[in-house]
CSV table of C-alpha atoms in Angstrom, one decimal:
chain,number,residue,atom,x,y,z
A,1,SER,CA,4.6,-19.3,2.3
A,2,GLN,CA,2.3,-16.7,0.8
A,3,LYS,CA,3.6,-14.9,-2.2
A,4,ILE,CA,2.4,-12.1,-4.4
A,5,GLU,CA,4.3,-11.8,-7.7
A,6,GLN,CA,4.3,-8.9,-10.0
A,7,ASN,CA,6.7,-8.5,-12.9
A,8,SER,CA,9.7,-6.6,-11.7
A,9,GLU,CA,10.6,-5.5,-15.2
A,10,ALA,CA,9.1,-2.2,-16.4
A,11,LEU,CA,6.4,-2.5,-19.0
A,12,ASN,CA,7.1,-0.1,-21.9
A,13,ILE,CA,4.2,0.6,-24.3
A,14,GLN,CA,3.2,3.2,-26.9
A,15,GLU,CA,0.5,5.7,-26.2
A,16,GLY,CA,-2.9,4.5,-27.3
A,17,LYS,CA,-2.1,0.8,-26.8
A,18,THR,CA,-3.6,-1.4,-24.0
A,19,ALA,CA,-1.3,-2.0,-21.1
A,20,THR,CA,-1.7,-5.4,-19.3
A,21,LEU,CA,-0.2,-6.0,-15.9
A,22,THR,CA,-0.2,-9.3,-14.1
A,23,CYS,CA,-0.5,-10.2,-10.4
A,24,ASN,CA,0.0,-13.9,-9.5
A,25,TYR,CA,-0.3,-15.3,-6.0
A,26,THR,CA,0.4,-18.5,-4.2
A,27,ASN,CA,-0.9,-19.9,-0.9
A,28,TYR,CA,-3.7,-17.4,-0.7
A,29,SER,CA,-7.5,-17.8,-0.9
A,30,PRO,CA,-8.3,-14.1,-1.0
A,31,ALA,CA,-11.8,-12.8,-0.6
A,32,TYR,CA,-10.7,-9.8,-2.7
A,33,LEU,CA,-7.9,-8.3,-4.6
A,34,GLN,CA,-7.0,-4.6,-4.8
A,35,TRP,CA,-5.0,-2.5,-7.3
A,36,TYR,CA,-3.2,0.7,-6.5
A,37,ARG,CA,-1.3,3.3,-8.4
A,38,GLN,CA,1.9,4.8,-7.0
A,39,ASP,CA,3.8,7.8,-8.5
A,40,PRO,CA,7.5,8.2,-7.5
A,41,GLY,CA,7.9,9.4,-3.9
A,42,ARG,CA,4.1,9.5,-3.4
A,43,GLY,CA,1.7,7.4,-1.4
A,44,PRO,CA,-0.2,4.6,-3.3
A,45,VAL,CA,-3.7,5.5,-4.5
A,46,PHE,CA,-6.5,3.0,-4.6
A,47,LEU,CA,-7.9,2.2,-8.0
A,48,LEU,CA,-10.1,-0.9,-7.9
A,49,LEU,CA,-11.2,-3.8,-5.7
A,50,ILE,CA,-12.5,-7.0,-7.2
A,51,ARG,CA,-14.1,-9.7,-5.0
A,52,GLU,CA,-13.6,-13.4,-5.4
A,53,ASN,CA,-17.0,-14.0,-6.9
A,54,GLU,CA,-16.4,-11.3,-9.5
A,55,LYS,CA,-14.6,-12.2,-12.7
A,56,GLU,CA,-14.2,-8.8,-14.1
A,57,LYS,CA,-14.6,-5.2,-13.0
A,58,ARG,CA,-14.3,-1.9,-15.0
A,59,LYS,CA,-13.8,1.7,-14.2
A,60,GLU,CA,-13.4,4.1,-17.1
A,61,ARG,CA,-10.3,2.9,-19.0
A,62,LEU,CA,-9.4,0.4,-16.4
A,63,LYS,CA,-10.4,-3.3,-16.3
A,64,VAL,CA,-9.4,-5.9,-13.8
A,65,THR,CA,-10.0,-9.6,-14.0
A,66,PHE,CA,-9.7,-12.1,-11.2
A,67,ASP,CA,-9.2,-15.9,-11.9
A,68,THR,CA,-9.2,-17.7,-8.6
A,69,THR,CA,-8.4,-21.0,-10.4
A,70,LEU,CA,-5.3,-19.6,-12.0
A,71,LYS,CA,-4.6,-17.5,-8.9
A,72,GLN,CA,-4.1,-14.5,-11.1
A,73,SER,CA,-5.4,-11.0,-11.7
A,74,LEU,CA,-4.9,-9.0,-14.8
A,75,PHE,CA,-5.0,-5.2,-14.8
A,76,HIS,CA,-5.7,-3.5,-18.2
A,77,ILE,CA,-5.4,0.1,-19.1
A,78,THR,CA,-7.0,0.8,-22.5
A,79,ALA,CA,-6.0,3.8,-24.7
A,80,SER,CA,-3.0,4.3,-22.5
A,81,GLN,CA,-1.6,7.8,-22.1
A,82,PRO,CA,1.8,9.1,-20.8
A,83,ALA,CA,0.0,10.3,-17.7
A,84,ASP,CA,-0.7,6.6,-16.9
A,85,SER,CA,3.1,6.1,-16.3
A,86,ALA,CA,3.4,4.9,-12.7
A,87,THR,CA,4.0,1.8,-10.6
A,88,TYR,CA,0.9,-0.4,-10.1
A,89,LEU,CA,0.6,-2.5,-7.0
A,90,CYS,CA,-1.7,-5.4,-6.3
A,91,ALA,CA,-2.8,-6.2,-2.7
A,92,LEU,CA,-4.5,-9.2,-1.2
A,93,PRO,CA,-5.7,-9.9,2.3
A,94,ARG,CA,-3.5,-12.2,4.4
A,95,SER,CA,-4.9,-15.6,4.9
A,96,GLY,CA,-6.1,-16.9,8.3
A,97,GLY,CA,-9.2,-14.8,8.6
A,98,SER,CA,-7.4,-11.4,8.5
A,99,TYR,CA,-8.5,-8.7,6.1
A,100,ILE,CA,-5.2,-6.8,6.4
A,101,PRO,CA,-3.8,-6.4,2.9
A,102,THR,CA,-0.3,-7.4,1.8
A,103,PHE,CA,1.2,-5.7,-1.2
A,104,GLY,CA,3.1,-7.0,-4.2
A,105,ARG,CA,6.2,-5.1,-5.1
A,106,GLY,CA,4.6,-3.5,-8.1
A,107,THR,CA,5.2,-3.2,-11.8
A,108,SER,CA,6.4,0.0,-13.4
A,109,LEU,CA,4.5,1.1,-16.5
A,110,ILE,CA,6.0,3.6,-18.9
A,111,VAL,CA,3.8,4.9,-21.7
A,112,HIS,CA,5.8,6.6,-24.5
A,113,PRO,CA,4.2,9.4,-26.5
B,1,GLU,CA,-10.9,17.3,2.2
B,2,ALA,CA,-10.4,13.7,3.2
B,3,GLN,CA,-6.8,13.0,3.9
B,4,VAL,CA,-4.0,11.3,5.8
B,5,THR,CA,-1.4,13.8,7.0
B,6,GLN,CA,2.2,12.8,7.9
B,7,ASN,CA,4.9,14.9,9.4
B,8,PRO,CA,7.7,15.5,8.9
B,9,ARG,CA,7.8,14.8,5.1
B,10,TYR,CA,11.6,14.8,5.2
B,11,LEU,CA,14.0,14.2,8.1
B,12,ILE,CA,17.7,13.6,8.4
B,13,THR,CA,18.8,12.5,11.9
B,14,VAL,CA,21.6,10.7,13.6
B,15,THR,CA,21.8,7.3,15.1
B,16,GLY,CA,20.2,7.0,18.5
B,17,LYS,CA,18.3,10.3,18.5
B,18,LYS,CA,14.7,9.5,19.3
B,19,LEU,CA,12.1,10.7,16.8
B,20,THR,CA,8.4,10.5,16.1
B,21,VAL,CA,6.6,10.6,12.8
B,22,THR,CA,3.1,11.8,13.2
B,23,CYS,CA,0.1,10.5,11.3
B,24,SER,CA,-3.4,12.0,11.4
B,25,GLN,CA,-6.6,11.2,9.4
B,26,ASN,CA,-9.8,13.1,9.2
B,27,MET,CA,-12.1,10.4,7.9
B,28,ASN,CA,-13.0,8.8,11.3
B,29,HIS,CA,-11.3,5.5,10.2
B,30,GLU,CA,-10.9,2.8,12.7
B,31,TYR,CA,-8.0,1.0,10.9
B,32,MET,CA,-4.6,2.7,10.7
B,33,SER,CA,-1.2,1.2,9.6
B,34,TRP,CA,2.4,2.1,9.0
B,35,TYR,CA,4.5,0.8,6.1
B,36,ARG,CA,8.0,1.2,5.0
B,37,GLN,CA,9.1,1.1,1.4
B,38,ASP,CA,12.6,0.2,0.3
B,39,PRO,CA,13.9,-0.3,-3.3
B,40,GLY,CA,13.3,-3.9,-4.4
B,41,LEU,CA,11.4,-4.8,-1.2
B,42,GLY,CA,8.1,-3.1,-1.8
B,43,LEU,CA,5.7,-2.0,0.9
B,44,ARG,CA,6.2,-3.8,4.2
B,45,GLN,CA,3.9,-3.4,7.2
B,46,ILE,CA,5.4,-2.2,10.4
B,47,TYR,CA,2.5,-1.9,12.8
B,48,TYR,CA,-1.3,-1.6,12.5
B,49,SER,CA,-4.2,-0.6,14.7
B,50,MET,CA,-7.7,-1.9,14.5
B,51,ASN,CA,-9.1,0.8,16.8
B,52,VAL,CA,-8.2,3.1,19.7
B,53,GLU,CA,-5.8,1.3,22.2
B,54,VAL,CA,-5.6,-1.7,19.9
B,55,THR,CA,-2.3,-2.2,18.1
B,56,ASP,CA,-0.4,-5.1,16.7
B,57,LYS,CA,2.8,-6.0,14.9
B,58,GLY,CA,3.2,-6.2,11.2
B,59,ASP,CA,6.0,-7.9,9.3
B,60,VAL,CA,8.9,-5.6,10.4
B,61,PRO,CA,8.1,-4.2,13.8
B,62,GLU,CA,11.7,-4.3,15.3
B,63,GLY,CA,13.0,-0.9,16.3
B,64,TYR,CA,9.6,0.8,16.1
B,65,LYS,CA,6.8,1.6,18.6
B,66,VAL,CA,3.3,3.0,18.0
B,67,SER,CA,0.4,4.2,20.1
B,68,ARG,CA,-3.3,4.8,19.4
B,69,LYS,CA,-4.7,7.0,22.1
B,70,GLU,CA,-7.1,8.8,19.8
B,71,LYS,CA,-8.9,7.6,16.7
B,72,ARG,CA,-7.4,10.1,14.4
B,73,ASN,CA,-3.8,9.8,15.4
B,74,PHE,CA,-1.3,7.0,15.0
B,75,PRO,CA,2.3,8.2,15.6
B,76,LEU,CA,5.3,6.0,14.8
B,77,ILE,CA,8.1,6.2,17.3
B,78,LEU,CA,11.8,5.3,16.6
B,79,GLU,CA,13.3,5.2,20.1
B,80,SER,CA,16.9,4.7,18.9
B,81,PRO,CA,17.1,5.1,15.1
B,82,SER,CA,19.7,3.1,13.2
B,83,PRO,CA,20.9,3.5,9.6
B,84,ASN,CA,18.9,0.5,8.5
B,85,GLN,CA,15.8,2.4,9.3
B,86,THR,CA,16.5,4.8,6.5
B,87,SER,CA,13.5,4.4,4.4
B,88,LEU,CA,10.3,6.0,2.9
B,89,TYR,CA,7.5,5.6,5.4
B,90,PHE,CA,3.8,5.6,4.7
B,91,CYS,CA,0.8,5.9,7.0
B,92,ALA,CA,-2.5,4.5,5.8
B,93,SER,CA,-6.1,4.3,7.1
B,94,SER,CA,-9.3,2.5,6.2
B,95,PHE,CA,-13.0,2.6,6.9
B,96,SER,CA,-13.2,-0.3,9.2
B,97,GLY,CA,-11.3,-2.7,11.3
B,98,LEU,CA,-11.8,-5.1,8.4
B,99,PRO,CA,-10.3,-3.2,5.5
B,100,THR,CA,-11.9,-4.8,2.6
B,101,GLY,CA,-12.3,-1.3,1.4
B,102,GLU,CA,-9.6,1.0,0.1
B,103,LEU,CA,-6.6,2.1,2.0
B,104,PHE,CA,-5.9,5.8,2.1
B,105,PHE,CA,-2.2,6.6,2.2
B,106,GLY,CA,-0.4,9.7,3.4
B,107,GLU,CA,2.2,11.4,1.2
B,108,GLY,CA,5.1,9.7,2.8
B,109,SER,CA,7.9,10.6,5.2
B,110,ARG,CA,11.5,10.2,3.9
B,111,LEU,CA,13.8,9.4,6.8
B,112,THR,CA,17.6,9.3,6.6
B,113,VAL,CA,19.5,8.1,9.6
B,114,LEU,CA,23.2,8.9,9.6
């Protein structure tokens, strides 16, 4: 069956460091992968989309890599700030020709001042 | 301002009392969807709609109904709510019926069924 795995344990880091979050998937051949940010009790907010033919994408302090051989995406936040504390979700389209995204359960990031 | 609006944001109801959670988007999106989010289970899709009058089941459709009579609105109907439907609900929309683009989410509706 298709699975999207994100680390369920919270990631605690110090302000200024680089946070790296992982999204692994099995039984998918996704045309793209998305990352979202979710604050407690709020709706997820889209951050980045990376396509299967792109190895890396950047947006300000955010960087996403996509390794279709390893079936893994890494999400980096450089120079992290306490305001970056949130849950980060990855999403992939379901297989079988559908573009409807399925979400991982997310990883909580806590940036300490 | 581009947005997805859900109402009500908070609701406490009792078992069996029909309720509707409304969702409206002002971005002329074809695709709309409902999710529920529960601790430890993540976001699970309930129903989705590729366009007006086109709806389909997601992963957890039991106990829910939807309709898409207009492009901008996608209400979620709980005909006979039960306590296991206590959850945080999100409506989302996207530019096309093939949402390779971003999903826009509403602020959420927290439902408690006693």
